[in-house]
Amino acid sequence: EADIYQTPRYLVIGTGKKITLECSQTMGHDKMYWYQQDPGMELHLIHYSYGVNSTEKGDLSSESTVSRIRTEHFPLTLESARPSHTSQYLCASSERGREYSPLHFGNGTRLTVT
Amino acid sequence: AQSVTQLDSQVPVFEEAPVELRCNYSSSVSVYLFWYVQYPNQGLQLLLKYLSGSTLVKSINGFEAEFNKSQTSFHLRKPSVHISDTAEYFCAVSDRSGGFKTIFGAGTRLFVKA
């Protein structure tokens, strides 16, 4: 049973639309992350947060934005979707206080922008 | 800078045969190493991890990986695979120079044939 939830699982949307990908976790983890996954490529970190009101950009430049108003919730927003945003987006969380803490992943949102 | 190289993008193997999935990393400091598995239409799950101590680490479902510092490798092995092992496997590294963010390889798709 998943402790980290992503919705929607699949989303097909037209160019120019605003979208929000939801991510929630019930484990009380302070650290949360968004990764972008394309076939045959490394997972790329696009955003992360180490706690409420803390957000940072990751290693891969992204036009998306994130917010962390509550510990359990870490939504990702695209103000104006483009075909280049087509990808799978994975949300993850980990415990604070342990530098080696492994990541717990949601099942992902597969986004297609037409 | 950290990087992870998974030398094989796809590995087809017959059921009950042994398998090795290769992973090399680059890091100038002490590292934490992980293998994650991704089954179809799911997020990643932690398979096993090396933090310190014994260089051979094992998972509950028969996989093992050996940390080799001199060769900067962390290959994953299983002596006899099952159909249910068909999945994508990701090697990952985390170290102090990267702020303990997790960096992933491009993945190896293991396909077990009957």
Short mmCIF file of C-alpha atoms in Angstrom, two decimals:
data_model
loop_
_atom_site.label_atom_id
_atom_site.label_comp_id
_atom_site.label_asym_id
_atom_site.label_seq_id
_atom_site.Cartn_x
_atom_site.Cartn_y
_atom_site.Cartn_z
CA GLU A 1 0.00 0.00 0.00
CA ALA A 2 1.42 3.32 -1.11
CA ASP A 3 2.23 5.95 1.50
CA ILE A 4 2.83 8.59 -1.11
CA TYR A 5 0.07 9.43 -3.53
CA GLN A 6 0.13 11.16 -6.88
CA THR A 7 -2.85 12.33 -8.87
CA PRO A 8 -3.76 12.13 -11.63
CA ARG A 9 -2.01 8.99 -12.88
CA TYR A 10 -2.47 10.04 -16.50
CA LEU A 11 -3.18 13.47 -17.95
CA VAL A 12 -3.60 14.52 -21.56
CA ILE A 13 -3.96 18.24 -22.01
CA GLY A 14 -3.71 20.86 -24.72
CA THR A 15 -0.96 23.40 -25.16
CA GLY A 16 -1.28 26.53 -23.05
CA LYS A 17 -3.34 25.01 -20.26
CA LYS A 18 -2.43 25.43 -16.61
CA ILE A 19 -1.99 22.16 -14.73
CA THR A 20 -1.21 21.07 -11.19
CA LEU A 21 0.16 17.65 -10.36
CA GLU A 22 -0.70 16.60 -6.83
CA CYS A 23 1.55 14.75 -4.39
CA SER A 24 0.76 13.85 -0.81
CA GLN A 25 2.51 11.63 1.72
CA THR A 26 1.32 10.24 5.03
CA MET A 27 4.71 9.34 6.51
CA GLY A 28 5.48 12.71 8.08
CA HIS A 29 8.62 13.08 5.97
CA ASP A 30 10.18 16.53 5.89
CA LYS A 31 11.98 16.10 2.57
CA MET A 32 10.07 15.90 -0.68
CA TYR A 33 11.20 15.81 -4.30
CA TRP A 34 9.96 15.95 -7.89
CA TYR A 35 11.79 13.95 -10.53
CA GLN A 36 11.23 13.93 -14.29
CA GLN A 37 11.55 10.57 -16.01
CA ASP A 38 11.88 10.00 -19.75
CA PRO A 39 12.43 6.57 -21.38
CA GLY A 40 16.07 5.49 -21.37
CA MET A 41 17.18 8.56 -19.48
CA GLU A 42 18.29 9.27 -15.94
CA LEU A 43 15.73 10.50 -13.49
CA HIS A 44 16.30 14.24 -13.23
CA LEU A 45 15.63 16.17 -10.04
CA ILE A 46 13.58 19.26 -10.87
CA HIS A 47 12.46 20.49 -7.43
CA TYR A 48 12.97 19.62 -3.79
CA SER A 49 11.87 20.79 -0.38
CA TYR A 50 13.36 20.19 3.06
CA GLY A 51 10.32 21.43 4.95
CA VAL A 52 7.35 23.76 5.02
CA ASN A 53 7.94 27.02 3.12
CA SER A 54 11.24 25.67 1.77
CA THR A 55 11.59 24.93 -1.95
CA GLU A 56 14.63 24.70 -4.21
CA LYS A 57 15.22 24.08 -7.90
CA GLY A 58 16.93 20.86 -8.80
CA ASP A 59 19.65 20.00 -11.25
CA LEU A 60 17.42 20.06 -14.32
CA SER A 61 15.98 23.39 -15.31
CA SER A 62 12.21 23.29 -15.35
CA GLU A 63 9.49 25.80 -16.12
CA SER A 64 7.35 24.28 -13.40
CA THR A 65 6.91 25.68 -9.89
CA VAL A 66 6.22 24.02 -6.55
CA SER A 67 4.88 25.00 -3.16
CA ARG A 68 5.13 23.47 0.33
CA ILE A 69 2.49 24.95 2.58
CA ARG A 70 1.87 21.72 4.48
CA THR A 71 4.34 18.99 5.36
CA GLU A 72 2.33 16.31 3.61
CA HIS A 73 1.58 18.17 0.37
CA PHE A 74 3.97 19.13 -2.45
CA PRO A 75 2.11 20.11 -5.65
CA LEU A 76 3.82 20.92 -8.94
CA THR A 77 2.32 23.51 -11.28
CA LEU A 78 2.85 24.32 -14.95
CA GLU A 79 1.36 27.71 -15.81
CA SER A 80 1.29 27.06 -19.55
CA ALA A 81 1.82 23.50 -20.72
CA ARG A 82 3.82 22.81 -23.87
CA PRO A 83 4.54 19.59 -25.80
CA SER A 84 8.12 19.67 -24.43
CA HIS A 85 6.64 19.11 -20.98
CA THR A 86 5.41 15.67 -22.02
CA SER A 87 7.07 13.26 -19.58
CA GLN A 88 6.52 11.18 -16.47
CA TYR A 89 6.72 13.07 -13.20
CA LEU A 90 7.64 11.18 -10.03
CA CYS A 91 7.18 12.54 -6.52
CA ALA A 92 9.28 11.18 -3.65
CA SER A 93 9.90 11.79 0.03
CA SER A 94 12.51 10.90 2.62
CA GLU A 95 13.16 11.30 6.31
CA ARG A 96 15.04 14.28 7.65
CA GLY A 97 17.96 13.79 9.96
CA ARG A 98 19.48 10.86 8.12
CA GLU A 99 21.74 11.81 5.26
CA TYR A 100 21.45 8.32 3.81
CA SER A 101 17.68 8.09 4.02
CA PRO A 102 16.33 6.32 0.92
CA LEU A 103 13.55 7.77 -1.21
CA HIS A 104 9.91 6.64 -1.15
CA PHE A 105 8.22 7.16 -4.52
CA GLY A 106 4.67 7.64 -5.68
CA ASN A 107 3.38 5.84 -8.77
CA GLY A 108 3.94 8.85 -10.98
CA THR A 109 1.89 11.08 -13.27
CA ARG A 110 2.29 10.56 -16.99
CA LEU A 111 1.68 13.90 -18.69
CA THR A 112 1.02 14.29 -22.40
CA VAL A 113 0.70 17.78 -23.85
CA THR A 114 -0.82 17.90 -27.31
CA ALA B 1 30.40 16.04 -9.70
CA GLN B 2 28.50 12.87 -9.14
CA SER B 3 27.39 10.67 -11.98
CA VAL B 4 26.09 7.15 -12.40
CA THR B 5 26.61 4.98 -15.46
CA GLN B 6 24.58 1.86 -16.06
CA LEU B 7 26.41 0.03 -18.75
CA ASP B 8 23.50 -1.93 -20.20
CA SER B 9 20.21 -0.40 -21.24
CA GLN B 10 18.54 -3.79 -21.70
CA VAL B 11 19.38 -7.26 -20.41
CA PRO B 12 17.34 -10.19 -21.73
CA VAL B 13 17.82 -13.44 -19.82
CA PHE B 14 16.10 -16.80 -19.55
CA GLU B 15 14.27 -17.79 -16.40
CA GLU B 16 16.48 -19.46 -13.76
CA ALA B 17 19.65 -18.08 -15.36
CA PRO B 18 22.01 -15.80 -13.42
CA VAL B 19 22.11 -12.09 -14.15
CA GLU B 20 24.40 -9.15 -13.47
CA LEU B 21 23.38 -5.53 -13.96
CA ARG B 22 26.38 -3.24 -14.04
CA CYS B 23 26.72 0.14 -12.38
CA ASN B 24 29.67 2.50 -12.13
CA TYR B 25 29.67 5.81 -10.32
CA SER B 26 31.93 8.80 -10.01
CA SER B 27 32.43 10.55 -6.72
CA SER B 28 35.43 11.92 -4.92
CA VAL B 29 34.11 11.32 -1.42
CA SER B 30 32.45 8.60 0.59
CA VAL B 31 29.20 7.53 -0.99
CA TYR B 32 25.91 5.90 -0.25
CA LEU B 33 24.77 3.58 -3.03
CA PHE B 34 21.31 2.28 -3.87
CA TRP B 35 19.49 0.04 -6.28
CA TYR B 36 15.85 0.82 -6.98
CA VAL B 37 13.39 -1.31 -8.99
CA GLN B 38 10.48 -0.03 -11.04
CA TYR B 39 7.73 -2.43 -12.10
CA PRO B 40 5.47 -1.41 -15.00
CA ASN B 41 3.19 1.53 -14.24
CA GLN B 42 4.61 1.96 -10.76
CA GLY B 43 7.05 4.24 -8.98
CA LEU B 44 10.51 3.20 -7.88
CA GLN B 45 11.01 0.97 -4.84
CA LEU B 46 14.21 0.57 -2.86
CA LEU B 47 15.78 -2.83 -3.55
CA LEU B 48 18.96 -2.58 -1.47
CA LYS B 49 21.47 -0.07 -0.21
CA TYR B 50 25.11 0.24 0.79
CA LEU B 51 25.83 2.71 3.57
CA SER B 52 28.98 1.39 5.24
CA GLY B 53 30.49 -1.79 6.62
CA SER B 54 30.21 -5.04 4.67
CA THR B 55 30.67 -4.43 0.96
CA LEU B 56 28.16 -7.15 0.05
CA VAL B 57 24.53 -6.21 0.62
CA LYS B 58 21.47 -8.36 -0.02
CA SER B 59 17.77 -7.91 -0.64
CA ILE B 60 14.96 -10.09 0.66
CA ASN B 61 14.18 -11.47 -2.82
CA GLY B 62 17.59 -12.88 -3.66
CA PHE B 63 19.40 -9.92 -5.22
CA GLU B 64 22.80 -8.83 -3.98
CA ALA B 65 25.21 -6.05 -4.82
CA GLU B 66 28.86 -5.54 -4.02
CA PHE B 67 30.48 -2.19 -3.39
CA ASN B 68 33.92 -2.05 -5.01
CA LYS B 69 35.64 1.19 -4.08
CA SER B 70 38.71 0.69 -6.25
CA GLN B 71 36.60 0.10 -9.35
CA THR B 72 33.88 2.55 -8.27
CA SER B 73 31.27 -0.09 -9.04
CA PHE B 74 28.11 -1.39 -7.43
CA HIS B 75 26.94 -4.25 -9.66
CA LEU B 76 23.66 -6.02 -8.96
CA ARG B 77 23.47 -9.80 -9.22
CA LYS B 78 20.99 -12.61 -8.84
CA PRO B 79 21.96 -16.28 -9.23
CA SER B 80 18.58 -17.39 -10.62
CA VAL B 81 15.98 -14.99 -11.97
CA HIS B 82 12.19 -15.38 -12.14
CA ILE B 83 9.68 -14.03 -14.62
CA SER B 84 8.49 -11.69 -11.87
CA ASP B 85 11.91 -10.00 -11.79
CA THR B 86 11.12 -8.36 -15.13
CA ALA B 87 11.38 -4.65 -14.38
CA GLU B 88 13.61 -1.62 -14.75
CA TYR B 89 16.48 -1.31 -12.31
CA PHE B 90 18.07 2.00 -11.36
CA CYS B 91 21.41 2.49 -9.68
CA ALA B 92 21.75 5.64 -7.58
CA VAL B 93 24.39 7.49 -5.56
CA SER B 94 24.27 10.08 -2.82
CA ASP B 95 27.20 11.90 -1.26
CA ARG B 96 28.18 15.03 0.62
CA SER B 97 29.43 16.87 -2.47
CA GLY B 98 25.93 16.67 -3.93
CA GLY B 99 24.28 17.79 -0.75
CA PHE B 100 23.09 14.20 -0.28
CA LYS B 101 20.66 14.55 -3.14
CA THR B 102 20.21 11.25 -4.97
CA ILE B 103 21.57 10.97 -8.50
CA PHE B 104 20.22 8.18 -10.70
CA GLY B 105 21.55 6.24 -13.64
CA ALA B 106 19.54 5.79 -16.84
CA GLY B 107 18.22 2.40 -15.79
CA THR B 108 18.58 -1.16 -17.06
CA ARG B 109 15.54 -2.99 -18.33
CA LEU B 110 15.70 -6.62 -17.23
CA PHE B 111 13.54 -8.88 -19.35
CA VAL B 112 13.18 -12.46 -18.11
CA LYS B 113 12.03 -14.93 -20.73
CA ALA B 114 10.37 -18.30 -20.09
#
